[in-house]
Amino acid sequence: GDSVTQMEGPVTLSEEAFLTINCTYTATGYPSLFWYVQYPGEGLQLLLKATKADDKGSNKGFEATYRKETTSFHLEKGSVQVSDSAVYFCALSDLYSSASKIIFGSGTRLSIRP
Amino acid sequence: DTAVSQTPKYLVTQMGNDKSIKCEQNLGHDTMYWYKQDSKKFLKIMFSYNNKELIINETVPNRFSPKSPDKAHLNLHINSLELGDSAVYFCASSQPAGGAVQETQYFGPGTRLLVL
């Protein structure tokens, strides 16, 4: 079945450091890919998404490119801030195998030191 | 204005009790969901309703019964609560976009359930 694998946390960085959170997926069809973020004590919010190969999603300085050849959707940010501390979830939705269902990765906790 | 709201925010109860969690969305969406997030932050879908009709029902004990009185509400009733039910439960909603593109899901703030 479809699945998402993301790097285990926690990830701790200093402010202004470069961030990469790896995410790879397996899917039977042509999935849409997402990054969701969960700030402490809150629900999940969509951070960015990409719906087809080579698409780049971007928001708030974060970027991720849909790579079909490597089945990856790594999240990057050039200079992180303390306010980026949160749990980040990579996710996919494959309408051909599971309509309306999003499959989440296990989440990566990110902590940024001032 | 809150798009997806849940009540209560916190719920502490004894094993064996029956409890309900309510969810409302004011986004006009047709599809609503319940997710369970465990202590390790792992998030798993439980149910999905589209226009009050059940469309996804994952392997969930039948002690959990969702009810959708209208498309803006999706409540979750849990009978005979067990220690393992302790988790954060998230409601979400989305609007089908049609075609092969998965629509964005909007999440509520979560209900933190602790079973003692």
Short mmCIF file of C-alpha atoms in Angstrom, two decimals:
data_model
loop_
_atom_site.label_atom_id
_atom_site.label_comp_id
_atom_site.label_asym_id
_atom_site.label_seq_id
_atom_site.Cartn_x
_atom_site.Cartn_y
_atom_site.Cartn_z
CA GLY A 1 0.00 0.00 0.00
CA ASP A 2 0.85 3.66 -0.16
CA SER A 3 3.22 4.98 2.49
CA VAL A 4 5.33 7.96 3.51
CA THR A 5 8.72 7.81 5.22
CA GLN A 6 10.32 10.88 6.72
CA MET A 7 13.45 11.41 8.70
CA GLU A 8 13.16 10.86 12.40
CA GLY A 9 13.59 13.74 14.74
CA PRO A 10 14.10 15.61 16.75
CA VAL A 11 16.08 17.99 14.59
CA THR A 12 17.75 20.82 16.49
CA LEU A 13 19.29 23.74 14.63
CA SER A 14 20.56 27.22 15.39
CA GLU A 15 18.70 30.22 14.07
CA GLU A 16 19.60 31.08 10.44
CA ALA A 17 20.81 27.53 9.73
CA PHE A 18 19.82 25.67 6.56
CA LEU A 19 17.08 23.09 7.00
CA THR A 20 16.39 19.87 5.14
CA ILE A 21 13.79 17.34 6.24
CA ASN A 22 13.81 14.26 4.02
CA CYS A 23 10.63 12.60 2.81
CA THR A 24 10.17 9.66 0.45
CA TYR A 25 6.99 7.94 -0.60
CA THR A 26 5.57 4.83 -2.24
CA ALA A 27 2.34 5.04 -4.19
CA THR A 28 0.51 3.00 -6.78
CA GLY A 29 -0.83 5.95 -8.76
CA TYR A 30 0.12 9.59 -9.22
CA PRO A 31 -0.17 11.12 -5.78
CA SER A 32 -0.36 14.70 -4.65
CA LEU A 33 2.25 15.50 -2.02
CA PHE A 34 1.97 17.79 1.00
CA TRP A 35 3.86 19.20 3.92
CA TYR A 36 1.78 20.02 6.97
CA VAL A 37 3.05 21.82 10.07
CA GLN A 38 1.81 21.48 13.64
CA TYR A 39 2.77 24.26 16.04
CA PRO A 40 2.72 23.45 19.77
CA GLY A 41 -0.81 22.93 21.06
CA GLU A 42 -2.42 23.47 17.66
CA GLY A 43 -3.88 21.45 14.82
CA LEU A 44 -2.16 20.78 11.52
CA GLN A 45 -1.88 23.47 8.88
CA LEU A 46 -1.02 22.99 5.24
CA LEU A 47 2.45 24.42 4.61
CA LEU A 48 2.82 23.63 0.91
CA LYS A 49 1.83 21.10 -1.71
CA ALA A 50 2.68 19.81 -5.18
CA THR A 51 0.31 17.91 -7.42
CA LYS A 52 2.53 16.56 -10.19
CA ALA A 53 6.11 15.63 -10.96
CA ASP A 54 8.65 18.50 -10.99
CA ASP A 55 6.20 20.88 -9.32
CA LYS A 56 7.72 23.01 -6.56
CA GLY A 57 5.59 23.99 -3.61
CA SER A 58 6.66 27.01 -1.57
CA ASN A 59 5.39 29.02 1.38
CA LYS A 60 6.91 31.11 4.20
CA GLY A 61 10.41 30.50 2.85
CA PHE A 62 9.95 26.72 2.77
CA GLU A 63 10.24 24.79 -0.49
CA ALA A 64 9.80 21.22 -1.66
CA THR A 65 10.08 19.75 -5.15
CA TYR A 66 8.10 16.70 -6.31
CA ARG A 67 10.73 14.26 -7.63
CA LYS A 68 9.14 11.28 -9.31
CA GLU A 69 12.44 9.66 -10.24
CA THR A 70 13.56 9.49 -6.61
CA THR A 71 10.01 9.38 -5.14
CA SER A 72 10.96 12.22 -2.82
CA PHE A 73 9.55 15.51 -1.55
CA HIS A 74 12.23 16.93 0.73
CA LEU A 75 11.44 20.08 2.69
CA GLU A 76 14.04 22.87 2.69
CA LYS A 77 14.45 26.34 4.11
CA GLY A 78 17.49 28.52 3.68
CA SER A 79 17.43 30.30 7.05
CA VAL A 80 15.28 29.01 9.88
CA GLN A 81 13.81 31.10 12.68
CA VAL A 82 12.84 30.26 16.24
CA SER A 83 9.20 30.58 15.17
CA ASP A 84 9.68 27.62 12.80
CA SER A 85 9.91 25.26 15.78
CA ALA A 86 7.10 22.75 15.22
CA VAL A 87 6.37 19.22 14.05
CA TYR A 88 6.43 18.78 10.28
CA PHE A 89 4.46 16.05 8.51
CA CYS A 90 5.01 14.86 4.97
CA ALA A 91 1.86 13.40 3.42
CA LEU A 92 0.45 12.03 0.20
CA SER A 93 -2.92 11.51 -1.33
CA ASP A 94 -3.43 9.04 -4.13
CA LEU A 95 -6.95 9.38 -5.46
CA TYR A 96 -6.59 6.30 -7.63
CA SER A 97 -6.11 3.99 -4.66
CA SER A 98 -7.82 5.75 -1.78
CA ALA A 99 -10.17 8.58 -2.59
CA SER A 100 -10.09 11.52 -0.17
CA LYS A 101 -7.56 9.83 2.08
CA ILE A 102 -4.30 11.48 3.14
CA ILE A 103 -1.50 9.26 4.41
CA PHE A 104 0.85 11.00 6.81
CA GLY A 105 4.46 10.33 7.67
CA SER A 106 5.42 9.95 11.30
CA GLY A 107 6.33 13.61 11.74
CA THR A 108 9.66 15.34 12.40
CA ARG A 109 10.01 17.61 15.41
CA LEU A 110 12.10 20.70 14.66
CA SER A 111 13.58 22.86 17.41
CA ILE A 112 15.40 26.09 16.61
CA ARG A 113 17.80 27.60 19.14
CA PRO A 114 18.11 31.40 19.30
CA ASP B 1 -13.61 33.22 12.86
CA THR B 2 -12.73 29.62 13.51
CA ALA B 3 -12.95 27.48 10.37
CA VAL B 4 -12.96 24.05 12.03
CA SER B 5 -13.84 23.94 15.72
CA GLN B 6 -13.91 21.07 18.19
CA THR B 7 -15.33 20.70 21.67
CA PRO B 8 -14.17 20.00 24.21
CA LYS B 9 -10.51 20.94 23.96
CA TYR B 10 -9.58 18.71 26.88
CA LEU B 11 -11.38 15.62 28.13
CA VAL B 12 -10.32 13.62 31.19
CA THR B 13 -12.46 10.63 32.05
CA GLN B 14 -12.48 7.21 33.67
CA MET B 15 -12.14 3.88 31.91
CA GLY B 16 -15.48 2.43 30.91
CA ASN B 17 -17.23 5.78 30.45
CA ASP B 18 -18.93 6.93 27.25
CA LYS B 19 -17.98 10.32 25.82
CA SER B 20 -18.56 12.44 22.72
CA ILE B 21 -16.43 14.93 20.85
CA LYS B 22 -18.08 17.47 18.58
CA CYS B 23 -16.78 19.05 15.40
CA GLU B 24 -18.17 21.87 13.31
CA GLN B 25 -16.84 23.53 10.16
CA ASN B 26 -18.05 26.82 8.70
CA LEU B 27 -16.16 26.49 5.42
CA GLY B 28 -19.04 25.01 3.46
CA HIS B 29 -17.03 21.85 2.81
CA ASP B 30 -18.68 18.58 1.84
CA THR B 31 -16.13 16.20 3.39
CA MET B 32 -15.16 15.81 7.04
CA TYR B 33 -12.68 13.53 8.80
CA TRP B 34 -11.60 12.24 12.18
CA TYR B 35 -7.93 11.51 12.87
CA LYS B 36 -6.23 10.06 15.93
CA GLN B 37 -2.76 11.26 16.94
CA ASP B 38 -0.91 9.11 19.44
CA SER B 39 1.73 10.13 21.97
CA LYS B 40 4.47 9.77 19.35
CA LYS B 41 2.64 12.22 17.08
CA PHE B 42 1.70 9.50 14.60
CA LEU B 43 -1.45 10.61 12.78
CA LYS B 44 -3.94 8.09 11.42
CA ILE B 45 -7.28 8.58 9.73
CA MET B 46 -10.28 6.99 11.43
CA PHE B 47 -13.34 8.06 9.44
CA SER B 48 -14.38 10.27 6.57
CA TYR B 49 -17.85 11.51 5.66
CA ASN B 50 -18.97 13.16 2.46
CA ASN B 51 -22.31 14.96 2.59
CA LYS B 52 -23.29 12.99 5.70
CA GLU B 53 -22.37 9.66 4.07
CA LEU B 54 -19.58 7.47 5.45
CA ILE B 55 -16.85 6.98 2.81
CA ILE B 56 -13.81 5.91 4.80
CA ASN B 57 -13.91 3.65 7.82
CA GLU B 58 -10.47 2.45 8.81
CA THR B 59 -9.86 -0.42 11.17
CA VAL B 60 -11.30 1.21 14.25
CA PRO B 61 -13.01 -0.60 17.17
CA ASN B 62 -16.78 -0.44 16.89
CA ARG B 63 -16.80 1.39 20.23
CA PHE B 64 -16.11 4.44 18.06
CA SER B 65 -19.19 5.68 16.22
CA PRO B 66 -19.16 8.82 14.09
CA LYS B 67 -22.38 10.71 13.46
CA SER B 68 -22.96 13.45 10.91
CA PRO B 69 -26.28 15.26 11.51
CA ASP B 70 -25.53 17.61 8.62
CA LYS B 71 -22.57 18.27 6.38
CA ALA B 72 -21.20 20.97 8.70
CA HIS B 73 -20.99 18.66 11.72
CA LEU B 74 -19.22 15.39 12.41
CA ASN B 75 -19.33 14.10 15.97
CA LEU B 76 -17.43 11.18 17.44
CA HIS B 77 -18.95 9.05 20.16
CA ILE B 78 -16.78 6.60 22.08
CA ASN B 79 -18.28 3.84 24.21
CA SER B 80 -16.55 1.98 27.04
CA LEU B 81 -13.40 4.08 26.96
CA GLU B 82 -10.09 2.26 27.37
CA LEU B 83 -6.65 3.46 28.45
CA GLY B 84 -5.39 3.05 24.88
CA ASP B 85 -7.94 5.57 23.63
CA SER B 86 -5.89 8.35 25.23
CA ALA B 87 -4.72 10.51 22.33
CA VAL B 88 -5.38 13.76 20.55
CA TYR B 89 -8.32 13.55 18.15
CA PHE B 90 -8.39 15.92 15.21
CA CYS B 91 -11.32 16.80 13.03
CA ALA B 92 -10.70 18.07 9.50
CA SER B 93 -12.69 19.14 6.48
CA SER B 94 -12.11 19.57 2.75
CA GLN B 95 -13.95 20.39 -0.43
CA PRO B 96 -13.62 17.92 -3.30
CA ALA B 97 -11.90 19.65 -6.20
CA GLY B 98 -12.79 17.09 -8.83
CA GLY B 99 -10.36 15.31 -11.10
CA ALA B 100 -7.13 13.80 -9.85
CA VAL B 101 -6.08 16.55 -7.46
CA GLN B 102 -6.45 15.99 -3.74
CA GLU B 103 -7.96 18.97 -2.02
CA THR B 104 -6.38 20.62 1.05
CA GLN B 105 -7.65 19.47 4.41
CA TYR B 106 -8.28 22.03 7.15
CA PHE B 107 -7.77 20.81 10.69
CA GLY B 108 -9.40 21.70 13.97
CA PRO B 109 -7.31 22.45 17.09
CA GLY B 110 -7.68 18.94 18.48
CA THR B 111 -9.31 17.35 21.52
CA ARG B 112 -6.90 15.94 24.08
CA LEU B 113 -8.48 12.84 25.60
CA LEU B 114 -6.99 11.26 28.70
CA VAL B 115 -8.51 8.05 29.99
CA LEU B 116 -7.61 7.18 33.59
#
